[in-house]
Short mmCIF file of C-alpha atoms in Angstrom, two decimals:
data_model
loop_
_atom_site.label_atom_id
_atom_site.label_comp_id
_atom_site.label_asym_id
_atom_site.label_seq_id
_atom_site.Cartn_x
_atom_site.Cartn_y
_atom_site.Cartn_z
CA UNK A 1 46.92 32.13 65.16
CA UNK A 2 43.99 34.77 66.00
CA UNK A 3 40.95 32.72 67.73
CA UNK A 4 37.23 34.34 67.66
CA UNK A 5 36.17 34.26 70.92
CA UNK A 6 32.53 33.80 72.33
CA UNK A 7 31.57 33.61 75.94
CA UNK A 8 31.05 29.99 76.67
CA UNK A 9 27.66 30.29 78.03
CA UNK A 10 24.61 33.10 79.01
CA UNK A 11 21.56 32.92 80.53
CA UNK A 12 18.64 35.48 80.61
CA UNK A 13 15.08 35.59 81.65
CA UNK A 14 12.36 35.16 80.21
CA UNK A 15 11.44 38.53 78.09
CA UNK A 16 15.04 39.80 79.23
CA UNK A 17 17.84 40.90 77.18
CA UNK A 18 21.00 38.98 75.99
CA UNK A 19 23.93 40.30 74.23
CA UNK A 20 26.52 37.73 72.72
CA UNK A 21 29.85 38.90 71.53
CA UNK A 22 32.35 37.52 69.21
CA UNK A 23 35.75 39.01 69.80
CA UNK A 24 39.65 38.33 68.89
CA UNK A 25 42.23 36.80 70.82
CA UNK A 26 44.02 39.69 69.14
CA UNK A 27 42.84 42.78 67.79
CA UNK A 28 39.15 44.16 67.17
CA UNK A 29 36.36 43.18 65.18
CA UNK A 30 35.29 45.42 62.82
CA UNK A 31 32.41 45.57 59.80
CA UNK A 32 35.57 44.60 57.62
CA UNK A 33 35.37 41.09 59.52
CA UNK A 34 31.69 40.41 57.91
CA UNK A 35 30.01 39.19 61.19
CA UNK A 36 27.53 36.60 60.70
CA UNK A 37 25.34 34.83 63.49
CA UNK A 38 23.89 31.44 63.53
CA UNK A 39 21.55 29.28 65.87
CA UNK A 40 21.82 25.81 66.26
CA UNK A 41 19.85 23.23 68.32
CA UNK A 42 20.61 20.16 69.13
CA UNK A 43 20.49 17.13 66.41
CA UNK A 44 19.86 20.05 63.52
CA UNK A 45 21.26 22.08 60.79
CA UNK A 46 22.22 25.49 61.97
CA UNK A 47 20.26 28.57 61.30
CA UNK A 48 21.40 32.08 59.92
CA UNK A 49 20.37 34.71 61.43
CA UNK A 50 22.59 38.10 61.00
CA UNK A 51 25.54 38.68 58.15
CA UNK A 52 27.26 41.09 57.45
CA UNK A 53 27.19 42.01 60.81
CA UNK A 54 23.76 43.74 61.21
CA UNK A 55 21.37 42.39 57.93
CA UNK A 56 18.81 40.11 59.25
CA UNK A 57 18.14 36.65 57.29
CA UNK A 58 14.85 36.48 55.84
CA UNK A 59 12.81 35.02 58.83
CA UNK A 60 14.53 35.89 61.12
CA UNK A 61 12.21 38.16 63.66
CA UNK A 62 13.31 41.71 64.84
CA UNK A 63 14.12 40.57 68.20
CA UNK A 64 17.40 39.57 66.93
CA UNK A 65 19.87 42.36 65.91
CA UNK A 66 23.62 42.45 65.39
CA UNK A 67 25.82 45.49 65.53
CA UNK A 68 29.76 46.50 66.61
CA UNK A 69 30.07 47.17 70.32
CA UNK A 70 33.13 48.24 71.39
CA UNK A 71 35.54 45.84 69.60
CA UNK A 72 33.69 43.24 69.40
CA UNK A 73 30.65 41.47 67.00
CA UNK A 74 27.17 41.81 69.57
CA UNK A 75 24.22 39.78 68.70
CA UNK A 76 21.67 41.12 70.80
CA UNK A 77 18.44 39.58 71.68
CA UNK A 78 15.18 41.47 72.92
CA UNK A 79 12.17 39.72 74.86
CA UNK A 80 13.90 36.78 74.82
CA UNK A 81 11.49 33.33 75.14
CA UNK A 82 12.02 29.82 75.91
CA UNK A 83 12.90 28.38 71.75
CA UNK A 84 15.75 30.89 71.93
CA UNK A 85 17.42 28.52 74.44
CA UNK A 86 20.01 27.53 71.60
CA UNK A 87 23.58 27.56 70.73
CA UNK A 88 25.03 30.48 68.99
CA UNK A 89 28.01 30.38 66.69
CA UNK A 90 29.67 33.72 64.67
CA UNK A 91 32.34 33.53 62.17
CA UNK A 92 34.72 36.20 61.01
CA UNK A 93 36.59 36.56 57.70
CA UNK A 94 40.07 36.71 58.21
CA UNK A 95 41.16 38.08 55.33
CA UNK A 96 43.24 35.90 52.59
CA UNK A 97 40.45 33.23 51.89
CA UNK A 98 40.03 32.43 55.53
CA UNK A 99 36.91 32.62 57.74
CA UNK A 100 37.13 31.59 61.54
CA UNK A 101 33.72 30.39 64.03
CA UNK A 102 34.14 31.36 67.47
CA UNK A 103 33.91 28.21 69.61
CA UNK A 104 29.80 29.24 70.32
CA UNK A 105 27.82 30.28 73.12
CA UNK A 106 25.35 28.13 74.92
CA UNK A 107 22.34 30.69 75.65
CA UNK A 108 19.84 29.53 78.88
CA UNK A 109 16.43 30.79 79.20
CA UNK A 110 15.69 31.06 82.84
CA UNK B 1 13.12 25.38 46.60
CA UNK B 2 16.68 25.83 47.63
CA UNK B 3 18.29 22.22 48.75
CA UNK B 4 21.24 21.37 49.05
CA UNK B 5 21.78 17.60 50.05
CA UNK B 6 25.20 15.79 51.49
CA UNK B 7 26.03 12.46 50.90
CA UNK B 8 29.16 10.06 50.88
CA UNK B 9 29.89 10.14 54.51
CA UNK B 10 30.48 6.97 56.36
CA UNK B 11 33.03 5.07 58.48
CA UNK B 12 36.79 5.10 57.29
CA UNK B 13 40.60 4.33 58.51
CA UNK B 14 42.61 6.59 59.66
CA UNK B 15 44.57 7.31 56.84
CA UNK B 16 41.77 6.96 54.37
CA UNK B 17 39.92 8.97 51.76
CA UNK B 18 36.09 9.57 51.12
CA UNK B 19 34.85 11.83 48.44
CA UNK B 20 31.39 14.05 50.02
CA UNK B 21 29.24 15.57 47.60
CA UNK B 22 26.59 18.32 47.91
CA UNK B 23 23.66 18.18 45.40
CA UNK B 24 22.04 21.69 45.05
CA UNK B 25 18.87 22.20 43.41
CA UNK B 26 16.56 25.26 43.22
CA UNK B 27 18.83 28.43 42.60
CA UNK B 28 21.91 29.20 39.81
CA UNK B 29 24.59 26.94 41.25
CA UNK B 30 27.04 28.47 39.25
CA UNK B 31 26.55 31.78 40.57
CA UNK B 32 27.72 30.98 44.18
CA UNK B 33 30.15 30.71 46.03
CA UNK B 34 30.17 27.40 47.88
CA UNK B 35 31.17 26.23 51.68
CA UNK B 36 32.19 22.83 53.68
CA UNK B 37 31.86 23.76 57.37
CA UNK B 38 32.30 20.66 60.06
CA UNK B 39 31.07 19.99 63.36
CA UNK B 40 33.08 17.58 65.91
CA UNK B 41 30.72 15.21 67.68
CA UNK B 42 29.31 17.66 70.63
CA UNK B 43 31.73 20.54 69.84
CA UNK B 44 31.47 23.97 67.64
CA UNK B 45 31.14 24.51 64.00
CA UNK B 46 34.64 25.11 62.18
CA UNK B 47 35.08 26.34 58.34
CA UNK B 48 36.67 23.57 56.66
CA UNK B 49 36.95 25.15 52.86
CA UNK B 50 35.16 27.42 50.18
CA UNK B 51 35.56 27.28 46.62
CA UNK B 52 34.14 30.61 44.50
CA UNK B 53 31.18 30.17 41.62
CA UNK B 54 33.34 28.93 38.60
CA UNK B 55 35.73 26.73 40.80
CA UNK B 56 39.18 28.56 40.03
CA UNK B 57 39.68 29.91 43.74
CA UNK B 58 39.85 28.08 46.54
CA UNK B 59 41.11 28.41 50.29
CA UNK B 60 41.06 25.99 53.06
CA UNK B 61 41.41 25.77 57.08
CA UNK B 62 45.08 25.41 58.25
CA UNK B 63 43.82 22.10 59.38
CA UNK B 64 42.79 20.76 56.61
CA UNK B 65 45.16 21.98 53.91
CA UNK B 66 47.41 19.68 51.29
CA UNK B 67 44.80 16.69 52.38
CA UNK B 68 41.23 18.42 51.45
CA UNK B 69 40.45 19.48 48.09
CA UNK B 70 37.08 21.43 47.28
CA UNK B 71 36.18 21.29 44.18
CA UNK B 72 32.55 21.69 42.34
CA UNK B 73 30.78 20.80 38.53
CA UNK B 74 28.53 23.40 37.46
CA UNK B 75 26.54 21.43 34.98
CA UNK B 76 26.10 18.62 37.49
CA UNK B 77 24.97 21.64 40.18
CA UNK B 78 27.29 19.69 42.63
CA UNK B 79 29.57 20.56 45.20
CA UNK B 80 32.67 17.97 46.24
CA UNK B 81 35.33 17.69 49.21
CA UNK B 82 37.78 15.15 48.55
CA UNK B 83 39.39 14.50 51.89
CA UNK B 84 42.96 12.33 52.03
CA UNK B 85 44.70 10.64 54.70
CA UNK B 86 41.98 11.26 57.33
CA UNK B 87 42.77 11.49 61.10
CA UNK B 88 40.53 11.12 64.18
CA UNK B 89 40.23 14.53 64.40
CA UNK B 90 38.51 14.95 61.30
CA UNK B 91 35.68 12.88 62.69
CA UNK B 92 33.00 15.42 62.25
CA UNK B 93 29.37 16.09 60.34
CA UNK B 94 30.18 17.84 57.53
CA UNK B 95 27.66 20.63 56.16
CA UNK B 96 27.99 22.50 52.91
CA UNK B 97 26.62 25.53 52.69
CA UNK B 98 25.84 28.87 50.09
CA UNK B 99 27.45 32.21 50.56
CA UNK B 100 25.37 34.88 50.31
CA UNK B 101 27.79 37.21 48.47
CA UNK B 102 30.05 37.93 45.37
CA UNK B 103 33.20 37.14 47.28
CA UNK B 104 33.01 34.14 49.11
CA UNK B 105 32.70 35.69 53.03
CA UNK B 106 29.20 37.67 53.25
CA UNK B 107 28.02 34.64 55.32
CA UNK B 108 25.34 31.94 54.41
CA UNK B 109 21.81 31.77 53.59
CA UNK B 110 21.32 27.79 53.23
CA UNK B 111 22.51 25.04 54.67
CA UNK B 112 22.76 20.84 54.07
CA UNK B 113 21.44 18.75 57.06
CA UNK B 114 25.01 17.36 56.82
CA UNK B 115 26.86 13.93 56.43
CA UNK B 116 28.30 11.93 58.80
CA UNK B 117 32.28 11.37 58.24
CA UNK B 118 33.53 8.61 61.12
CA UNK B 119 37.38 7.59 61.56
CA UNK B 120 38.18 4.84 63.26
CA UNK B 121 40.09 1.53 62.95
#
């Protein structure tokens, strides 16, 4: 069975740049995959923020992007600030009815 | 005002049932196509099952399969997950959520604040 990877944890400065992926255990992601990103703090609903892999939710500010790097799903974050301190989660259709979350990265602003 | 609200969680046996439902309010229900996603007490979020706008497709985590049904009533704008012969491991807050596209994988827009679902003897 194909698991969606995500780097366990990141941190990032203040005003720095983070990139989170979301790869597979086997194979690479591609736009066929339908990326989406989502935030989640503690004790709440999560949030969406990218789907199909690089359309922004409505609310969601510019200083969160997704794209394909490589072959992998890349949420990228710009100027990052302390409320960004989140988890992130993406999921990944799988084809046949079947969509996948990678196990989520813990982001640290620092 | 799109809502969608959970309800129907609550402590059960292992080896029980509990019906969730999802009220949604404030957009076409029956023009969606409709998600359970569940989150383990301090882990990740994990699709559970997704059931497409009139109700006559359906597809389910590995996990969950021949125990979970999905199932939804348009003219009651409501969203169901019937879960059998629950385990520990299905322990979880449950969310149901909205896809944003015509088939049922573009992602989601909205989201429940989720139900509770305890197992335990």
């Amino acid at each position: 069975q194909t698991v969606v990877t995500q780097e366990p944890s990141f941190s990032v400065s203040p005003g720095g740049t983070a990139t989170l992926t979301c790869g597979l255990s086997s194979g690479s992601v591609s736009s066929n995959h339908y990326p989406s990103w989502y935030q989640q703090t503690p004790g709440q609903a999560p949030r969406t923020l990218i789907y199909r892999t690089n359309t922004r939710s409505s609310g969601v500010p510019d200083r969160f992007s997704g794209s394909i790097l490589g072959n992998k799903a890349a949420l990228t974050i710009t100027g990052a600030q302390a409320d960004d301190e989140s988890d992130y989660y993406c999921v990944l259709y799988m084809g046949s009815g079947i969509l996948v979350f990678g196990g989520g990265t813990k982001l640290t602003v620092l | 005002e799109v809502q969608l609200v959970e309800s129907g969680g609550g402590l059960v046996q292992p080896g029980g049932s509990l019906r969730l439902s999802c009220a949604a309010s404030g957009f076409t229900f029956s023009s969606y196509w409709m998600h359970w996603v569940r989150q383990a007490p301090g882990k990740g979020l994990v699709w559970v099952s997704r059931i497409n706008s009139d109700g006559s497709s359906t597809s389910y985590a590995d996990s969950v399969k021949g125990r979970f049904t999905i199932s939804r009533d348009n003219a009651k704008n409501t969203l169901y997950l019937q879960m059998n012969s629950l385990r520990a491991e299905d322990m979880a807050v449950y969310y149901c959520t909205r896809d944003l596209g015509p088939r049922g994988y573009s992602g989601y827009d909205y989201w429940g604040q989720g139900t509770l679902v305890t197992v335990s003897s």
